[in-house]
Tab-separated table of C-alpha atoms in Angstrom:
chain	number	residue	atom	x	y	z
N	1	MET	CA	163.304	67.483	87.374
N	2	SER	CA	164.238	67.454	83.792
N	3	HIS	CA	167.982	65.883	84.374
N	4	VAL	CA	166.145	63.630	86.866
N	5	TYR	CA	163.380	62.471	84.343
N	6	GLU	CA	166.000	62.008	81.698
N	7	LEU	CA	167.839	59.583	84.196
N	8	TYR	CA	165.593	57.427	84.531
N	9	TYR	CA	163.991	57.191	80.720
N	10	LYS	CA	167.488	56.402	79.581
N	11	ALA	CA	167.823	53.443	82.218
N	12	PHE	CA	164.631	52.346	81.107
N	13	GLU	CA	165.645	52.609	77.544
N	14	THR	CA	169.133	50.905	78.119
N	15	LEU	CA	167.309	47.639	80.387
N	16	ARG	CA	164.387	47.243	78.233
N	17	ARG	CA	167.292	46.364	75.663
N	18	VAL	CA	169.127	43.734	77.497
N	19	ARG	CA	168.872	39.967	75.846
N	20	GLU	CA	167.792	37.382	78.267
N	21	ILE	CA	170.657	36.094	80.872
N	22	LYS	CA	171.868	32.395	79.741
N	23	THR	CA	175.345	32.397	80.516
N	24	VAL	CA	177.918	33.487	82.915
N	25	GLU	CA	179.150	35.854	80.870
N	26	ASP	CA	175.459	37.671	79.764
N	27	ASN	CA	175.401	38.312	83.812
N	28	ASP	CA	178.699	39.603	83.586
N	29	ARG	CA	177.265	42.476	81.252
N	30	TYR	CA	174.620	42.906	82.452
N	31	CYS	CA	176.586	43.777	86.169
N	32	ALA	CA	178.500	46.352	83.875
N	33	ILE	CA	175.275	48.176	83.067
N	34	ILE	CA	173.482	48.297	86.056
N	35	SER	CA	176.775	49.669	87.887
N	36	GLU	CA	177.393	52.304	85.368
N	37	THR	CA	173.396	53.229	85.606
N	38	LEU	CA	173.871	53.243	89.434
N	39	ARG	CA	176.815	55.251	88.673
N	40	GLU	CA	174.838	57.875	86.925
N	41	HIS	CA	171.966	57.834	89.438
N	42	LEU	CA	174.341	59.474	92.053
N	43	THR	CA	172.792	62.775	91.009
N	44	VAL	CA	169.609	62.023	91.071
N	45	ILE	CA	168.618	63.333	95.092
N	46	PRO	CA	170.651	66.360	94.763
N	47	SER	CA	168.536	66.998	91.586
N	48	LEU	CA	165.729	66.158	92.744
N	49	ALA	CA	165.703	67.960	96.174
N	50	THR	CA	167.045	70.996	93.745
N	51	GLY	CA	163.556	70.872	91.259
N	52	VAL	CA	161.527	70.138	94.320
N	53	LEU	CA	162.754	73.692	95.729
N	54	GLU	CA	162.537	75.254	92.583
N	55	CYS	CA	158.972	74.442	91.930
N	56	ARG	CA	157.796	74.709	95.328
N	57	ASP	CA	155.683	77.422	94.609
N	58	LEU	CA	153.551	75.492	91.916
N	59	MET	CA	151.906	72.901	93.889
N	60	PRO	CA	150.725	72.582	97.233
N	61	PRO	CA	153.636	71.426	99.797
N	62	GLU	CA	151.750	68.110	100.748
N	63	ASP	CA	151.425	67.013	97.253
N	64	MET	CA	154.747	67.676	96.838
N	65	ASP	CA	155.836	66.042	99.512
N	66	LYS	CA	153.782	62.893	98.716
N	67	TYR	CA	155.266	62.704	95.082
N	68	VAL	CA	158.792	62.934	96.775
N	69	ASN	CA	158.150	60.219	99.321
N	70	THR	CA	156.553	57.885	96.624
N	71	LEU	CA	159.356	58.534	94.436
N	72	LEU	CA	162.749	58.066	97.371
N	73	ARG	CA	160.984	54.963	97.912
N	74	ALA	CA	160.511	53.695	94.195
N	75	ARG	CA	164.046	54.598	93.991
N	76	ILE	CA	165.519	52.947	97.263
N	77	SER	CA	163.251	49.661	95.822
N	78	ARG	CA	165.252	49.713	92.580
N	79	ARG	CA	168.656	50.519	94.211
N	80	VAL	CA	168.500	47.438	96.704
N	81	ILE	CA	167.403	45.120	94.107
N	82	ALA	CA	170.617	46.146	91.416
N	83	GLU	CA	172.937	46.221	94.639
N	84	GLN	CA	171.858	43.148	95.759
N	85	HIS	CA	171.904	41.340	92.319
N	86	LEU	CA	175.728	42.703	91.982
N	87	ALA	CA	176.438	41.628	95.738
N	88	LEU	CA	175.169	38.531	94.850
N	89	THR	CA	177.812	37.755	91.886
N	90	GLU	CA	180.775	39.312	93.421
N	91	THR	CA	179.788	36.263	95.780
N	92	PHE	CA	179.703	33.893	93.382
N	93	ASN	CA	182.662	35.105	91.360
N	94	SER	CA	184.760	35.309	94.245
N	95	PRO	CA	187.718	32.603	94.370
N	96	TRP	CA	186.445	31.299	97.730
N	97	HIS	CA	183.064	30.430	95.979
N	98	PHE	CA	184.650	27.721	93.521
N	99	PRO	CA	184.785	24.088	95.201
N	100	THR	CA	188.736	23.588	94.259
N	101	ALA	CA	189.852	27.328	96.232
N	102	GLU	CA	192.627	26.441	98.678
N	103	ASN	CA	190.938	28.322	100.808
N	104	PRO	CA	187.507	27.820	100.476
N	105	PHE	CA	186.578	30.187	103.692
N	106	ASP	CA	184.470	33.239	102.637
N	107	PRO	CA	185.176	36.515	104.737
N	108	ASN	CA	181.741	37.382	103.881
N	109	THR	CA	179.423	34.292	105.160
N	110	ASP	CA	177.907	36.912	107.481
N	111	PHE	CA	176.482	38.862	104.869
N	112	VAL	CA	173.884	37.385	102.182
N	113	GLY	CA	174.203	40.449	99.276
N	114	GLU	CA	174.155	43.709	100.455
N	115	VAL	CA	172.053	41.894	103.909
N	116	PHE	CA	174.377	42.061	106.743
N	117	LEU	CA	173.053	39.323	108.856
N	118	ARG	CA	175.157	40.163	112.558
N	119	CYS	CA	174.474	44.165	112.733
N	120	ASN	CA	175.531	45.049	115.832
N	121	ALA	CA	173.925	48.228	117.374
N	122	ARG	CA	176.779	49.055	119.047
N	123	GLU	CA	179.276	49.166	116.099
N	124	VAL	CA	177.235	51.246	113.876
N	125	VAL	CA	176.549	53.637	116.311
N	126	GLU	CA	180.734	54.186	117.544
N	127	SER	CA	181.107	53.924	114.341
N	128	CYS	CA	179.274	56.874	112.958
N	129	GLY	CA	179.735	58.430	116.189
N	130	ARG	CA	183.325	58.339	115.517
N	131	THR	CA	182.852	60.257	111.594
N	132	VAL	CA	180.860	62.667	112.500
N	133	ARG	CA	183.091	63.735	115.558
N	134	GLU	CA	185.743	63.772	112.914
N	135	LEU	CA	184.023	65.672	111.144
N	136	LEU	CA	183.641	68.184	113.229
N	137	ARG	CA	186.597	68.565	114.513
N	138	ARG	CA	188.197	68.627	111.358
N	139	ALA	CA	185.957	71.558	110.202
N	140	TYR	CA	186.361	73.815	113.950
N	141	GLY	CA	190.018	72.791	114.758
N	142	GLU	CA	191.426	70.764	117.598
N	143	ALA	CA	190.575	73.192	120.279
N	144	PHE	CA	186.890	72.955	118.933
N	145	SER	CA	185.229	71.076	122.027
N	146	ILE	CA	183.100	67.882	120.951
N	147	PRO	CA	180.539	66.262	123.072
N	148	GLU	CA	181.189	62.570	123.686
N	149	ILE	CA	178.717	60.123	123.091
N	150	VAL	CA	177.524	57.671	125.487
N	151	LEU	CA	175.979	54.497	124.691
N	152	GLU	CA	173.495	52.074	126.966
N	153	GLY	CA	171.082	49.610	127.361
N	154	HIS	CA	171.252	46.389	124.886
N	155	LEU	CA	175.014	47.364	123.924
N	156	ASP	CA	174.838	43.262	122.842
N	157	ALA	CA	171.597	43.546	120.185
N	158	THR	CA	172.117	41.936	116.625
N	159	PHE	CA	170.053	41.710	114.067
N	160	PRO	CA	169.767	41.459	110.089
N	161	TYR	CA	169.614	44.808	108.232
N	162	ILE	CA	171.084	46.446	105.538
N	163	LEU	CA	174.207	48.113	107.086
N	164	SER	CA	174.439	51.245	104.950
N	165	HIS	CA	170.525	52.177	104.757
N	166	LEU	CA	171.862	51.980	109.052
N	167	GLU	CA	174.496	53.630	109.328
N	168	TYR	CA	173.331	56.368	106.733
N	169	ILE	CA	169.876	56.973	109.403
N	170	ILE	CA	172.107	56.700	112.219
N	171	GLY	CA	175.067	59.297	111.162
N	172	GLU	CA	172.373	61.912	110.170
N	173	LEU	CA	170.720	61.749	113.400
N	174	LEU	CA	174.578	62.006	115.648
N	175	ARG	CA	175.478	64.598	113.456
N	176	ASN	CA	172.585	66.895	114.204
N	177	SER	CA	172.801	66.244	117.606
N	178	VAL	CA	176.966	66.381	117.914
N	179	GLN	CA	176.944	69.577	116.135
N	180	ALA	CA	173.938	71.301	117.834
N	181	VAL	CA	175.570	70.662	121.616
N	182	ALA	CA	179.095	71.817	119.772
N	183	GLU	CA	177.384	75.096	118.391
N	184	ARG	CA	175.296	75.663	121.667
N	185	TYR	CA	178.495	75.660	124.414
N	186	LEU	CA	180.855	76.615	121.818
N	187	GLY	CA	183.116	79.127	123.990
N	188	SER	CA	181.691	77.738	127.394
N	189	PRO	CA	184.172	76.527	129.945
N	190	GLY	CA	184.435	72.933	130.409
N	191	THR	CA	183.104	69.874	128.542
N	192	PRO	CA	179.166	70.013	126.946
N	193	PRO	CA	177.453	67.525	127.670
N	194	PRO	CA	177.318	64.003	125.943
N	195	ILE	CA	175.159	62.672	123.777
N	196	GLU	CA	173.355	59.701	124.843
N	197	VAL	CA	172.267	56.996	123.188
N	198	LEU	CA	169.978	54.432	124.537
N	199	ILE	CA	169.993	50.719	122.442
N	200	CYS	CA	166.808	48.758	123.446
N	201	GLU	CA	166.421	45.500	121.538
N	202	ALA	CA	162.598	43.561	121.473
N	203	PRO	CA	161.979	40.384	119.223
N	204	GLN	CA	160.534	41.965	116.618
N	205	HIS	CA	162.570	45.372	116.475
N	206	VAL	CA	165.057	47.313	118.080
N	207	ILE	CA	164.957	51.157	119.266
N	208	PHE	CA	167.360	53.949	119.656
N	209	ARG	CA	167.077	56.799	121.716
N	210	ILE	CA	169.362	59.628	120.754
N	211	SER	CA	169.122	63.104	123.507
N	212	ASP	CA	171.120	65.537	123.488
N	213	GLN	CA	171.020	68.864	125.102
N	214	GLY	CA	171.733	71.358	122.135
N	215	GLY	CA	168.598	73.603	122.781
N	216	GLY	CA	165.744	71.913	120.615
N	217	ILE	CA	164.617	72.729	117.116
N	218	PRO	CA	163.794	76.325	116.712
N	219	ARG	CA	159.839	76.758	116.971
N	220	GLU	CA	159.775	78.115	113.306
N	221	ILE	CA	161.217	75.216	111.521
N	222	LEU	CA	158.816	72.663	113.398
N	223	PRO	CA	155.852	72.293	111.004
N	224	SER	CA	158.631	71.838	107.967
N	225	LEU	CA	161.094	69.548	109.957
N	226	TRP	CA	159.990	66.648	107.205
N	227	SER	CA	159.057	68.147	104.483
N	228	PHE	CA	160.952	68.577	101.342
N	229	SER	CA	159.516	71.405	99.940
N	230	LYS	CA	158.705	74.175	102.339
N	231	GLY	CA	160.250	75.774	105.251
N	232	PRO	CA	161.656	79.018	106.315
N	233	ARG	CA	165.159	78.511	104.995
N	234	TYR	CA	164.609	76.922	101.992
N	235	GLN	CA	166.493	79.483	100.030
N	236	THR	CA	169.906	78.344	102.016
N	237	HIS	CA	168.989	74.724	101.160
N	238	LEU	CA	168.967	75.396	97.589
N	239	LYS	CA	171.564	76.871	97.179
N	240	ASN	CA	174.049	74.942	99.282
N	241	LEU	CA	172.306	71.857	97.407
N	242	GLN	CA	174.632	73.348	94.248
N	243	GLU	CA	177.673	72.436	96.179
N	244	VAL	CA	176.599	68.935	96.516
N	245	PRO	CA	176.929	66.918	93.019
N	246	LYS	CA	175.832	63.454	93.895
N	247	MET	CA	174.224	61.532	96.273
N	248	ALA	CA	173.813	58.150	96.794
N	249	ALA	CA	171.667	57.966	100.122
N	250	THR	CA	173.956	55.239	101.173
N	251	ILE	CA	177.342	55.403	103.558
N	252	GLN	CA	178.918	52.356	102.216
N	253	GLU	CA	182.424	54.185	101.516
N	254	LEU	CA	182.700	57.148	103.892
N	255	LYS	CA	185.673	59.181	103.076
N	256	LEU	CA	186.820	62.594	104.319
N	257	SER	CA	187.784	63.788	100.501
N	258	GLU	CA	189.051	61.430	97.280
N	259	ALA	CA	192.628	61.835	98.325
N	260	ASP	CA	192.842	61.348	102.190
N	261	SER	CA	190.739	58.460	103.290
N	262	THR	CA	191.360	56.399	106.460
N	263	ASP	CA	189.966	53.299	108.763
N	264	ALA	CA	189.652	55.850	111.385
N	265	PHE	CA	186.684	56.653	110.522
N	266	GLY	CA	184.859	54.502	107.590
N	267	SER	CA	182.324	52.905	107.933
N	268	THR	CA	181.437	49.375	109.936
N	269	HIS	CA	180.080	48.548	106.126
N	270	ASP	CA	183.520	48.657	104.709
N	271	GLU	CA	185.525	46.265	107.409
N	272	HIS	CA	183.587	43.604	106.263
N	273	ARG	CA	183.246	44.001	102.844
N	274	GLY	CA	184.423	46.115	99.956
N	275	PRO	CA	182.597	49.731	98.874
N	276	ARG	CA	180.716	49.720	95.977
N	277	ASP	CA	180.736	53.259	93.580
N	278	SER	CA	177.658	54.454	95.615
N	279	SER	CA	179.264	57.078	98.027
N	280	LEU	CA	178.047	59.650	100.198
N	281	SER	CA	181.524	61.369	100.672
N	282	SER	CA	180.784	64.570	99.543
N	283	PHE	CA	177.292	64.644	101.264
N	284	THR	CA	177.816	62.844	104.649
N	285	SER	CA	181.033	65.214	104.766
N	286	ARG	CA	179.795	68.554	103.557
N	287	PRO	CA	180.813	71.509	105.921
N	288	PRO	CA	178.646	71.503	109.406
N	289	ASN	CA	177.657	75.118	107.994
N	290	LEU	CA	176.212	73.459	105.032
N	291	ARG	CA	172.681	72.566	105.924
N	292	LEU	CA	170.585	71.317	103.034
N	293	GLY	CA	166.838	70.412	104.666
N	294	VAL	CA	166.694	67.121	103.310
N	295	GLY	CA	168.720	64.779	105.915
N	296	LEU	CA	165.793	64.030	108.210
N	297	PRO	CA	162.981	63.547	105.658
N	298	MET	CA	165.495	60.817	103.836
N	299	SER	CA	166.249	59.253	107.267
N	300	ARG	CA	162.424	58.430	107.676
N	301	VAL	CA	161.711	57.538	104.192
N	302	TYR	CA	164.735	54.993	104.757
N	303	ALA	CA	163.271	53.988	108.383
N	304	GLU	CA	159.264	53.514	106.971
N	305	TYR	CA	161.206	51.431	104.308
N	306	TRP	CA	161.917	48.731	105.975
N	307	ALA	CA	158.579	48.929	108.666
N	308	GLY	CA	160.087	51.383	110.785
N	309	THR	CA	159.667	54.855	112.469
N	310	LEU	CA	161.578	57.503	113.113
N	311	GLU	CA	159.868	60.409	115.679
N	312	LEU	CA	161.487	63.346	117.498
N	313	HIS	CA	160.869	65.208	120.378
N	314	SER	CA	162.215	68.997	120.597
N	315	LEU	CA	162.071	70.433	124.563
N	316	GLU	CA	162.505	74.154	123.352
N	317	GLY	CA	165.419	75.902	125.542
N	318	TYR	CA	166.621	72.409	126.174
N	319	GLY	CA	167.174	69.593	123.722
N	320	VAL	CA	165.763	67.078	120.909
N	321	ASP	CA	165.083	62.789	121.875
N	322	ALA	CA	165.190	61.106	118.604
N	323	PHE	CA	163.407	57.926	118.454
N	324	LEU	CA	164.579	55.556	115.490
N	325	GLN	CA	162.917	52.083	115.718
N	326	ILE	CA	163.391	49.271	113.186
N	327	SER	CA	162.801	46.108	112.559
N	328	LYS	CA	164.500	43.280	112.484
N	329	LEU	CA	165.002	42.467	108.523
N	330	GLY	CA	162.578	39.085	107.992
N	331	ASN	CA	159.785	40.263	110.142
N	332	LYS	CA	158.059	42.482	108.107
N	333	ASN	CA	157.197	43.460	104.082
N	334	GLU	CA	158.993	46.639	102.881
N	335	GLN	CA	156.112	49.848	103.377
N	336	LEU	CA	155.370	50.684	99.896
N	337	SER	CA	152.451	52.754	99.544
N	338	THR	CA	150.817	50.477	97.027
N	339	ARG	CA	152.734	48.665	94.217
N	340	ALA	CA	150.560	50.545	92.038
N	341	SER	CA	151.528	53.935	92.667
N	342	ILE	CA	155.282	52.713	92.701
N	343	ASP	CA	155.099	51.176	89.290
N	344	ALA	CA	153.194	54.564	88.471
N	345	VAL	CA	156.317	56.696	89.201
């Protein structure tokens, strides 16, 4: 917890000393400060999650979860503003931005900063699905039977969204489902049942239903499913968090290792604009047995921040249905508890 406090205090002291920006050069220096601060804060989430588990007996779990949720919403807000500024500056400095450019075509015309105006639901699911299946294949070997992912519904659904946020949520849900089915049918003859993803588009929102036959969620885990601070496996989560030094809570640059990265399982985001230095490679590519206990709570925070919802319905002995509803950006404001509580964090 003290590490998180020191990072935010340092960021405050650094940013408050920045002089008024009057020139392009001033802005470039400011962007360098922002980039360095974002890199330093990659350790916030694992440090925060570790601190929460270490302090779980010092305050009621409900109060701890409320604090963490508020802090994460504030963190998302700050990172969105910072990354949006960097993205807009990058566009301004791009060679095609200038009137004298030989090729005025802008390959990022589908973006307004970090917001992807033509986010396609099917492409996101397929990209995250390839990544998840490849991770399990590398962990368990080629002989391991990994379930397919079947899509149906409104496959052409396209909407504006921050792509990295959606990819993080979808990736975490698919990872849970694919891993549960693969482990349940390990050693069984034949092909395991597929993961079914239904996409439903409405005028104001898009709904994803991810259904699996992985046996459901154990009854003892259900009461603490959305909690950061409680649960029967907190000792295991605390130990595993020590092996994940950095988390950006985005999936802009998904790499299985620093030395081995291919486009076959890179994020959709990389196909449209260059990745930033806010990678979830160490988090998303963790071994399947490295369970952290923060994936679902964080996914819900990200969904609710943009006026969405995330719910899970477990059928014990059969499987899980996950329902993700996201609002098309531009229709609703962010769901911040109150501005005063955010500013007070």
